[in-house]
């Protein structure tokens, strides 16, 4: 069957086909990536992409909002229920915009914000100097303890006392341990700061109750909706009622125009999926797989930042293996294992060729892989490291990876059962031949 896209734009059709084949024939270990369900994919590719909806439900600047208002309210309500928050703003285009909106809701340009430094596992938008967050605000950065690779909460408290920031940011993009949001909340309270928590990476683990939620301890919680939460690419802000108006104004009209209604629709679907026992089981398996992968890597003599993981990701310190992160990431890619090179705390090497590799398990877990497969993957990584300059071995590993992938096909049709669809989805929508 020829699709409209295939007919109209065969080049783009072919490239999408190639990307699908790539996602299917590789082990995807980038911890911020996942596979969405069919329902999420359909919602994000729907006619909601055609609609402008500047404003908020009931207060829009465009007419024709009979349906969009219902959808946005549904997305808000589902997010509030899921995270037990008073208020949810589901409009941020991404986590970066969500973070900036959160800062602008609670601080004025020039005031001080304090977040985890990028080379220590923080995000660019946590005040790194080249970003708007580091330029609009006076940024103070904390790091992890160089000996343990973990937060030293006493040192963070000392830094907060010294600099008296307006905002303290908790959260990370490359921190493999559980974060004590309650302590961050206390440090902020003791120093008169607001506490903003960015749970983009671990939102799915928070929903599943594996990691403690920051919602009771933070003024605003920011998250992306993909990663472990397994929704479409987007952002979200959660807060108490007292901050609701400021948060909404900071998103629109502060930083954005019309929300991407197709994304917001898919967010609503993803929130419903996450509110199920199946999702909780998935999130638990993500962590089990990460722990198994870490354990096997340690057996193979790898050094892991902080010695292991409590979440979905692992940061490998490659210095004892004498292989730079970038060289390894590229060799692994040739072996069909997709990861990203990453700085390690106090990395002696430059950021574009750092000493670390960041890997994670959200995507392989969605494919159905379990601890034994995670351990097998650790073996593949070790083989590539030990034969980093031998293309014939790298190619052989690639073949083994393909074999493993073939046992766990990309779950194009996976659905999270709910009361409407307790069993397998009937392919009766007839809307899109399932290319995507
Ligand atoms: N760039 C994302 C990540 O890979 O962690 C964070 O936004």
Short mmCIF file of C-alpha atoms and ligand atoms in Angstrom, two decimals:
data_model
loop_
_atom_site.label_atom_id
_atom_site.label_comp_id
_atom_site.label_asym_id
_atom_site.label_seq_id
_atom_site.Cartn_x
_atom_site.Cartn_y
_atom_site.Cartn_z
CA UNK A 1 0.00 0.00 0.00
CA UNK A 2 1.44 3.36 -1.01
CA UNK A 3 1.00 6.10 1.57
CA UNK A 4 0.35 9.74 0.70
CA UNK A 5 3.78 10.63 2.00
CA UNK A 6 5.47 7.99 -0.10
CA UNK A 7 3.69 9.31 -3.15
CA UNK A 8 4.21 12.99 -2.47
CA UNK A 9 7.72 13.04 -1.08
CA UNK A 10 9.52 9.77 -1.72
CA UNK A 11 12.84 11.18 -0.50
CA UNK A 12 11.55 12.08 2.94
CA UNK A 13 9.53 8.87 3.04
CA UNK A 14 12.69 6.91 2.33
CA UNK A 15 14.62 8.78 5.04
CA UNK A 16 11.91 8.08 7.61
CA UNK A 17 12.02 4.44 6.58
CA UNK A 18 15.78 4.43 7.06
CA UNK A 19 15.48 6.05 10.49
CA UNK A 20 12.91 3.47 11.48
CA UNK A 21 15.25 0.70 10.37
CA UNK A 22 18.07 2.32 12.35
CA UNK A 23 15.96 2.53 15.50
CA UNK A 24 14.95 -1.08 15.04
CA UNK A 25 18.38 -2.51 14.19
CA UNK A 26 20.31 -0.88 17.02
CA UNK A 27 20.42 -1.03 20.79
CA UNK A 28 19.52 2.49 21.81
CA UNK A 29 21.20 3.34 25.10
CA UNK A 30 20.89 7.14 25.11
CA UNK A 31 19.13 7.56 28.46
CA UNK A 32 16.94 10.43 27.28
CA UNK A 33 15.51 8.41 24.37
CA UNK A 34 12.66 5.93 24.28
CA UNK A 35 9.98 4.46 21.99
CA UNK A 36 6.46 5.88 22.31
CA UNK A 37 3.30 3.80 22.05
CA UNK A 38 1.15 3.70 19.00
CA UNK A 39 -1.49 5.81 20.73
CA UNK A 40 1.02 8.58 21.53
CA UNK A 41 2.38 8.46 17.97
CA UNK A 42 -1.11 8.74 16.48
CA UNK A 43 -2.09 11.64 18.75
CA UNK A 44 1.08 13.58 17.92
CA UNK A 45 0.57 13.02 14.19
CA UNK A 46 -3.07 14.12 14.29
CA UNK A 47 -5.03 17.12 12.96
CA UNK A 48 -4.31 18.96 16.20
CA UNK A 49 -1.13 20.11 14.46
CA UNK A 50 -3.40 22.42 12.42
CA UNK A 51 -4.74 24.40 15.37
CA UNK A 52 -3.59 27.64 16.97
CA UNK A 53 -4.60 28.01 20.62
CA UNK A 54 -2.73 30.94 22.17
CA UNK A 55 -3.80 31.45 25.75
CA UNK A 56 -5.24 28.90 28.13
CA UNK A 57 -8.53 26.93 28.17
CA UNK A 58 -11.44 29.37 28.41
CA UNK A 59 -9.14 32.38 27.73
CA UNK A 60 -7.87 32.07 24.17
CA UNK A 61 -6.94 34.63 21.57
CA UNK A 62 -8.28 32.56 18.69
CA UNK A 63 -11.71 31.04 18.12
CA UNK A 64 -12.46 27.41 17.32
CA UNK A 65 -11.32 26.06 20.68
CA UNK A 66 -14.30 23.76 21.33
CA UNK A 67 -12.05 20.70 21.25
CA UNK A 68 -8.63 22.09 22.17
CA UNK A 69 -9.92 23.43 25.49
CA UNK A 70 -11.18 19.97 26.39
CA UNK A 71 -7.90 18.35 25.38
CA UNK A 72 -5.72 20.80 27.27
CA UNK A 73 -7.84 20.51 30.41
CA UNK A 74 -7.62 16.75 30.13
CA UNK A 75 -3.82 16.89 29.80
CA UNK A 76 -3.62 19.23 32.82
CA UNK A 77 -5.92 17.07 34.95
CA UNK A 78 -4.10 13.87 34.10
CA UNK A 79 -0.73 15.46 34.87
CA UNK A 80 -2.00 16.86 38.18
CA UNK A 81 -3.38 13.47 39.20
CA UNK A 82 -0.26 11.61 38.15
CA UNK A 83 2.17 13.88 39.98
CA UNK A 84 -0.21 14.89 42.81
CA UNK A 85 0.29 18.56 41.98
CA UNK A 86 -2.11 21.49 42.44
CA UNK A 87 -1.40 22.98 39.05
CA UNK A 88 0.03 21.80 35.73
CA UNK A 89 1.11 23.78 32.70
CA UNK A 90 1.46 21.42 29.74
CA UNK A 91 2.39 24.00 27.12
CA UNK A 92 6.21 24.33 27.26
CA UNK A 93 7.71 23.33 23.92
CA UNK A 94 10.56 21.55 25.67
CA UNK A 95 12.37 21.09 28.97
CA UNK A 96 14.67 24.03 28.20
CA UNK A 97 11.75 26.43 27.78
CA UNK A 98 10.04 24.95 30.84
CA UNK A 99 13.14 25.61 32.94
CA UNK A 100 13.55 29.17 31.72
CA UNK A 101 9.86 29.85 32.35
CA UNK A 102 10.18 28.49 35.89
CA UNK A 103 13.13 30.79 36.62
CA UNK A 104 11.41 33.82 35.12
CA UNK A 105 8.28 33.06 37.16
CA UNK A 106 10.19 33.35 40.42
CA UNK A 107 13.22 35.56 39.76
CA UNK A 108 14.13 38.76 37.98
CA UNK A 109 16.92 39.02 35.42
CA UNK A 110 20.22 39.61 37.20
CA UNK A 111 19.22 37.71 40.33
CA UNK A 112 21.17 34.64 41.35
CA UNK A 113 20.25 31.07 40.47
CA UNK A 114 22.21 28.05 41.68
CA UNK A 115 22.24 24.75 39.78
CA UNK A 116 24.38 21.70 39.09
CA UNK A 117 27.27 22.45 36.72
CA UNK A 118 27.02 20.86 33.27
CA UNK A 119 30.33 18.94 33.57
CA UNK A 120 29.08 17.46 36.85
CA UNK A 121 25.85 16.16 35.32
CA UNK A 122 23.67 19.27 35.29
CA UNK A 123 21.74 20.50 32.28
CA UNK A 124 22.77 23.40 30.07
CA UNK A 125 19.73 25.32 31.29
CA UNK A 126 20.70 24.96 34.95
CA UNK A 127 22.79 28.12 34.63
CA UNK A 128 25.60 27.08 32.30
CA UNK A 129 27.26 30.26 31.10
CA UNK A 130 26.66 29.95 27.35
CA UNK A 131 22.88 29.55 27.75
CA UNK A 132 20.18 32.13 28.36
CA UNK A 133 19.89 30.79 31.93
CA UNK A 134 23.54 31.68 32.55
CA UNK A 135 23.32 35.04 30.82
CA UNK A 136 20.00 36.40 32.06
CA UNK A 137 20.73 35.39 35.64
CA UNK A 138 23.79 35.51 37.83
CA UNK A 139 24.67 31.83 37.91
CA UNK A 140 26.37 30.00 40.76
CA UNK A 141 27.11 26.35 40.11
CA UNK A 142 27.59 23.44 42.49
CA UNK A 143 29.28 20.14 41.71
CA UNK A 144 29.39 16.60 43.00
CA UNK A 145 31.88 15.36 45.57
CA UNK A 146 34.99 14.40 43.55
CA UNK A 147 35.61 11.33 45.73
CA UNK A 148 32.11 9.86 45.66
CA UNK A 149 30.57 11.30 42.50
CA UNK A 150 27.52 12.09 44.66
CA UNK A 151 25.99 15.24 46.01
CA UNK A 152 27.52 16.58 49.19
CA UNK A 153 24.44 18.28 50.62
CA UNK A 154 26.43 20.07 53.35
CA UNK A 155 28.63 21.71 50.73
CA UNK A 156 25.60 22.67 48.66
CA UNK A 157 24.07 24.23 51.80
CA UNK A 158 27.30 26.15 52.49
CA UNK A 159 27.35 27.48 48.94
CA UNK A 160 23.71 28.54 49.24
CA UNK A 161 24.46 30.34 52.52
CA UNK A 162 27.38 32.13 50.88
CA UNK A 163 25.61 33.25 47.69
CA UNK A 164 21.99 33.54 48.90
CA UNK A 165 20.51 32.62 45.49
CA UNK A 166 16.94 33.48 44.63
CA UNK A 167 16.51 30.00 43.16
CA UNK A 168 18.15 26.66 43.89
CA UNK A 169 17.73 24.06 41.15
CA UNK A 170 17.77 20.36 41.92
CA UNK A 171 17.88 17.76 39.16
CA UNK A 172 20.34 16.52 36.57
CA UNK A 173 20.89 14.93 33.20
CA UNK A 174 23.84 12.72 34.02
CA UNK A 175 23.56 11.87 37.72
CA UNK A 176 23.11 8.15 38.35
CA UNK A 177 21.94 8.38 41.97
CA UNK A 178 18.69 9.20 43.70
CA UNK A 179 18.38 12.89 44.53
CA UNK A 180 17.15 13.91 47.97
CA UNK A 181 14.64 16.58 47.00
CA UNK A 182 13.56 16.98 50.61
CA UNK A 183 17.07 18.10 51.58
CA UNK A 184 17.21 20.48 48.60
CA UNK A 185 13.87 21.90 49.77
CA UNK A 186 15.26 22.39 53.28
CA UNK A 187 18.43 24.09 51.99
CA UNK A 188 16.27 26.45 49.92
CA UNK A 189 13.96 27.20 52.84
CA UNK A 190 16.87 27.84 55.22
CA UNK A 191 18.47 30.31 52.84
CA UNK A 192 15.32 32.07 51.68
CA UNK A 193 15.53 30.65 48.15
CA UNK A 194 12.89 29.13 45.92
CA UNK A 195 13.42 25.47 45.02
CA UNK A 196 12.91 24.43 41.41
CA UNK A 197 13.30 20.77 40.64
CA UNK A 198 14.01 19.46 37.14
CA UNK A 199 12.98 15.80 36.94
CA UNK A 200 13.16 15.51 33.14
CA UNK A 201 15.22 12.33 33.32
CA UNK A 202 13.51 10.55 36.17
CA UNK A 203 9.87 11.62 35.80
CA UNK A 204 8.80 8.06 34.96
CA UNK A 205 10.59 6.74 38.04
CA UNK A 206 8.89 9.37 40.19
CA UNK A 207 5.47 8.45 38.81
CA UNK A 208 6.18 4.81 39.56
CA UNK A 209 7.17 5.68 43.15
CA UNK A 210 10.72 4.36 42.67
CA UNK A 211 12.23 7.76 43.44
CA UNK A 212 10.69 10.18 45.90
CA UNK A 213 8.66 12.93 44.26
CA UNK A 214 9.94 16.50 44.61
CA UNK A 215 6.40 17.89 44.34
CA UNK A 216 5.96 18.36 48.12
CA UNK A 217 9.42 19.95 48.48
CA UNK A 218 9.71 22.22 45.44
CA UNK A 219 8.06 25.49 44.48
CA UNK A 220 8.03 24.41 40.84
CA UNK A 221 8.76 21.06 39.26
CA UNK A 222 9.88 21.03 35.65
CA UNK A 223 10.01 18.01 33.40
CA UNK A 224 10.17 16.83 29.84
CA UNK A 225 7.47 14.43 28.76
CA UNK A 226 9.61 11.93 26.86
CA UNK A 227 12.62 10.13 28.39
CA UNK A 228 11.48 7.74 31.17
CA UNK A 229 7.94 9.20 31.02
CA UNK A 230 7.66 7.82 27.47
CA UNK A 231 5.47 10.54 25.96
CA UNK A 232 6.06 12.87 23.02
CA UNK A 233 8.87 15.45 22.99
CA UNK A 234 7.60 18.27 25.16
CA UNK A 235 7.80 20.02 28.52
CA UNK A 236 5.65 20.51 31.57
CA UNK A 237 5.58 22.56 34.78
CA UNK A 238 3.91 21.53 38.02
CA UNK A 239 3.43 23.80 41.03
CA UNK A 240 1.37 24.77 44.01
CA UNK A 241 -1.62 27.04 43.47
CA UNK A 242 0.25 30.07 44.83
CA UNK A 243 2.66 29.99 41.87
CA UNK A 244 0.14 28.97 39.19
CA UNK A 245 -0.52 32.39 37.72
CA UNK A 246 3.15 33.36 37.60
CA UNK A 247 4.06 30.06 35.95
CA UNK A 248 1.33 30.37 33.33
CA UNK A 249 2.31 33.94 32.50
CA UNK A 250 5.97 33.02 32.23
CA UNK A 251 5.16 30.32 29.65
CA UNK A 252 2.58 32.35 27.71
CA UNK A 253 3.02 35.16 26.82
CA UNK A 254 6.42 35.28 28.57
CA UNK A 255 8.30 32.87 26.35
CA UNK A 256 5.93 31.23 23.91
CA UNK A 257 3.10 31.87 21.50
CA UNK A 258 0.65 29.15 20.55
CA UNK A 259 1.17 25.78 22.20
CA UNK A 260 1.85 22.79 19.96
CA UNK A 261 -1.57 21.24 20.33
CA UNK A 262 -0.62 17.95 18.68
CA UNK A 263 2.14 17.48 21.26
CA UNK A 264 -0.16 18.49 24.05
CA UNK A 265 -2.72 15.94 22.84
CA UNK A 266 -0.08 13.24 22.85
CA UNK A 267 1.00 14.35 26.34
CA UNK A 268 -2.58 13.73 27.50
CA UNK A 269 -2.39 10.19 26.11
CA UNK A 270 1.02 9.55 27.66
CA UNK A 271 -0.21 10.74 31.08
CA UNK A 272 -3.04 8.21 30.91
CA UNK A 273 -0.60 5.47 29.93
CA UNK A 274 1.69 6.37 32.81
CA UNK A 275 -1.21 6.06 35.24
CA UNK A 276 -1.33 2.27 34.92
CA UNK A 277 0.17 -0.74 36.68
CA UNK A 278 1.83 -1.67 33.37
CA UNK A 279 3.77 1.58 33.38
CA UNK A 280 4.87 1.09 36.97
CA UNK A 281 6.13 -2.39 36.08
CA UNK A 282 7.96 -0.88 33.09
CA UNK A 283 9.67 1.78 35.21
CA UNK A 284 10.74 -0.80 37.78
CA UNK A 285 12.24 -2.92 35.01
CA UNK A 286 14.13 0.13 33.66
CA UNK A 287 15.95 0.41 36.99
CA UNK A 288 16.52 -3.35 37.31
CA UNK A 289 18.04 -3.37 33.83
CA UNK A 290 20.29 -0.38 34.61
CA UNK A 291 21.50 -2.06 37.79
CA UNK A 292 22.22 -5.32 35.94
CA UNK A 293 24.08 -3.45 33.21
CA UNK A 294 26.12 -1.56 35.83
CA UNK A 295 26.92 -4.73 37.75
CA UNK A 296 28.25 -6.49 34.66
CA UNK A 297 30.26 -3.45 33.56
CA UNK A 298 31.90 -3.39 37.01
CA UNK A 299 32.75 -7.09 36.59
CA UNK A 300 34.41 -6.19 33.30
CA UNK A 301 36.60 -3.67 35.16
CA UNK A 302 34.80 -0.47 34.19
CA UNK A 303 34.80 2.47 36.59
CA UNK A 304 31.35 3.96 37.04
CA UNK A 305 30.85 7.47 38.37
CA UNK A 306 29.48 7.04 41.93
CA UNK A 307 30.14 3.29 41.65
CA UNK A 308 26.80 2.31 40.13
CA UNK A 309 23.26 3.53 39.60
CA UNK A 310 19.94 4.04 41.38
CA UNK A 311 18.08 5.12 38.26
CA UNK A 312 17.94 4.55 34.52
CA UNK A 313 21.42 5.77 33.61
CA UNK A 314 25.08 4.94 34.03
CA UNK A 315 28.06 7.23 33.58
CA UNK A 316 31.22 5.32 32.69
CA UNK A 317 34.59 6.84 33.53
CA UNK A 318 36.77 5.43 30.75
CA UNK A 319 40.14 6.70 31.91
CA UNK A 320 41.35 3.30 33.17
CA UNK A 321 40.44 1.80 29.79
CA UNK A 322 42.50 4.35 27.87
CA UNK A 323 39.72 4.92 25.36
CA UNK A 324 38.29 8.43 24.95
CA UNK A 325 34.51 8.76 25.19
CA UNK A 326 34.02 10.03 21.66
CA UNK A 327 36.11 7.30 20.06
CA UNK A 328 34.17 4.67 21.98
CA UNK A 329 30.75 6.19 21.23
CA UNK A 330 31.60 6.17 17.52
CA UNK A 331 32.93 2.59 17.59
CA UNK A 332 29.81 1.46 19.48
CA UNK A 333 27.63 3.19 16.91
CA UNK A 334 29.35 1.15 14.21
CA UNK A 335 28.51 -1.92 16.33
CA UNK A 336 24.85 -0.79 16.41
CA UNK A 337 24.97 0.36 20.04
CA UNK A 338 23.94 3.99 20.32
CA UNK A 339 25.17 6.01 23.30
CA UNK A 340 26.55 9.46 23.94
CA UNK A 341 30.00 10.58 25.03
CA UNK A 342 29.83 12.69 28.14
CA UNK A 343 32.00 14.62 30.55
CA UNK A 344 32.70 13.03 33.91
CA UNK A 345 32.97 15.19 37.05
CA UNK A 346 36.28 17.12 36.99
CA UNK A 347 37.05 15.71 33.57
CA UNK A 348 40.67 16.41 32.60
CA UNK A 349 39.68 16.09 28.93
CA UNK A 350 37.81 18.72 26.89
CA UNK A 351 33.98 18.53 26.59
CA UNK A 352 34.06 17.68 22.88
CA UNK A 353 36.31 14.70 23.55
CA UNK A 354 35.54 13.81 27.15
CA UNK A 355 36.48 10.81 29.30
CA UNK A 356 32.99 9.46 29.83
CA UNK A 357 30.18 7.57 28.17
CA UNK A 358 26.54 7.93 29.24
CA UNK A 359 24.19 5.01 28.74
CA UNK A 360 20.71 4.11 29.98
CA UNK A 361 17.92 1.59 29.75
CA UNK A 362 14.52 3.27 29.01
CA UNK A 363 14.45 2.24 25.33
CA UNK A 364 15.74 -1.33 25.65
CA UNK A 365 13.21 -1.90 28.44
CA UNK A 366 10.35 -0.73 26.23
CA UNK A 367 11.54 -3.33 23.72
CA UNK A 368 11.08 -5.96 26.41
CA UNK A 369 14.70 -6.65 27.33
CA UNK A 370 15.43 -7.84 30.86
CA UNK A 371 18.46 -8.11 33.15
CA UNK A 372 20.13 -10.95 31.20
CA UNK A 373 19.98 -8.91 28.02
CA UNK A 374 21.37 -5.88 29.85
CA UNK A 375 24.29 -8.05 30.96
CA UNK A 376 24.77 -9.27 27.41
CA UNK A 377 24.94 -5.64 26.28
CA UNK A 378 27.63 -4.95 28.90
CA UNK A 379 29.59 -7.78 27.27
CA UNK A 380 29.19 -6.18 23.84
CA UNK A 381 30.46 -2.85 25.18
CA UNK A 382 33.42 -4.54 26.79
CA UNK A 383 34.29 -6.37 23.57
CA UNK A 384 34.27 -3.11 21.62
CA UNK A 385 36.45 -1.40 24.24
CA UNK A 386 38.95 -4.27 24.20
CA UNK A 387 39.07 -4.24 20.40
CA UNK A 388 38.63 -0.55 19.79
CA UNK A 389 40.97 -0.52 16.77
CA UNK A 390 39.85 -3.81 15.27
CA UNK A 391 37.02 -3.20 12.80
CA UNK A 392 36.46 -6.91 12.19
CA UNK A 393 35.56 -7.45 15.87
CA UNK A 394 33.38 -4.33 15.90
CA UNK A 395 31.55 -5.67 12.86
CA UNK A 396 31.10 -9.05 14.56
CA UNK A 397 29.62 -7.39 17.63
CA UNK A 398 27.27 -5.48 15.31
CA UNK A 399 25.99 -8.80 13.96
CA UNK A 400 25.38 -10.12 17.47
CA UNK A 401 23.55 -6.89 18.34
CA UNK A 402 21.35 -7.29 15.28
CA UNK A 403 20.48 -10.81 16.37
CA UNK A 404 19.47 -9.56 19.82
CA UNK A 405 17.45 -6.75 18.25
CA UNK A 406 15.61 -9.23 16.05
CA UNK A 407 14.41 -11.05 19.19
CA UNK A 408 12.96 -7.76 20.49
CA UNK A 409 11.26 -6.01 17.57
CA UNK A 410 10.52 -2.31 17.98
CA UNK A 411 7.10 -2.31 19.62
CA UNK A 412 5.28 -0.44 16.86
CA UNK A 413 1.95 -1.59 18.05
CA UNK A 414 2.46 -1.65 21.77
CA UNK A 415 -0.39 -0.31 23.77
CA UNK A 416 -0.87 0.18 27.44
CA UNK A 417 -4.13 -1.60 28.24
CA UNK A 418 -6.84 0.53 29.80
CA UNK A 419 -10.55 0.24 30.39
CA UNK A 420 -11.31 0.99 26.74
CA UNK A 421 -8.76 -1.41 25.38
CA UNK A 422 -8.05 -4.26 27.75
CA UNK A 423 -6.44 -6.37 25.05
CA UNK A 424 -4.45 -5.94 21.85
CA UNK A 425 -5.49 -2.93 19.81
CA UNK A 426 -7.60 -3.75 16.77
CA UNK A 427 -6.00 -2.28 13.70
CA UNK A 428 -9.24 -0.69 12.63
CA UNK A 429 -8.39 2.99 12.68
CA UNK A 430 -7.19 2.71 9.10
CA UNK A 431 -5.64 6.14 9.39
CA UNK A 432 -2.01 5.46 8.94
CA UNK A 433 -0.44 2.35 7.53
CA UNK A 434 2.02 1.77 10.30
CA UNK A 435 5.16 3.16 8.83
CA UNK A 436 6.02 5.38 11.77
N1 LIG B 1 19.62 16.59 26.16
C1 LIG B 1 18.91 15.82 27.14
C2 LIG B 1 19.65 14.63 27.54
O1 LIG B 1 20.06 13.90 26.67
O2 LIG B 1 19.85 14.40 28.71
C3 LIG B 1 18.54 16.64 28.30
O3 LIG B 1 17.73 17.66 27.87
#
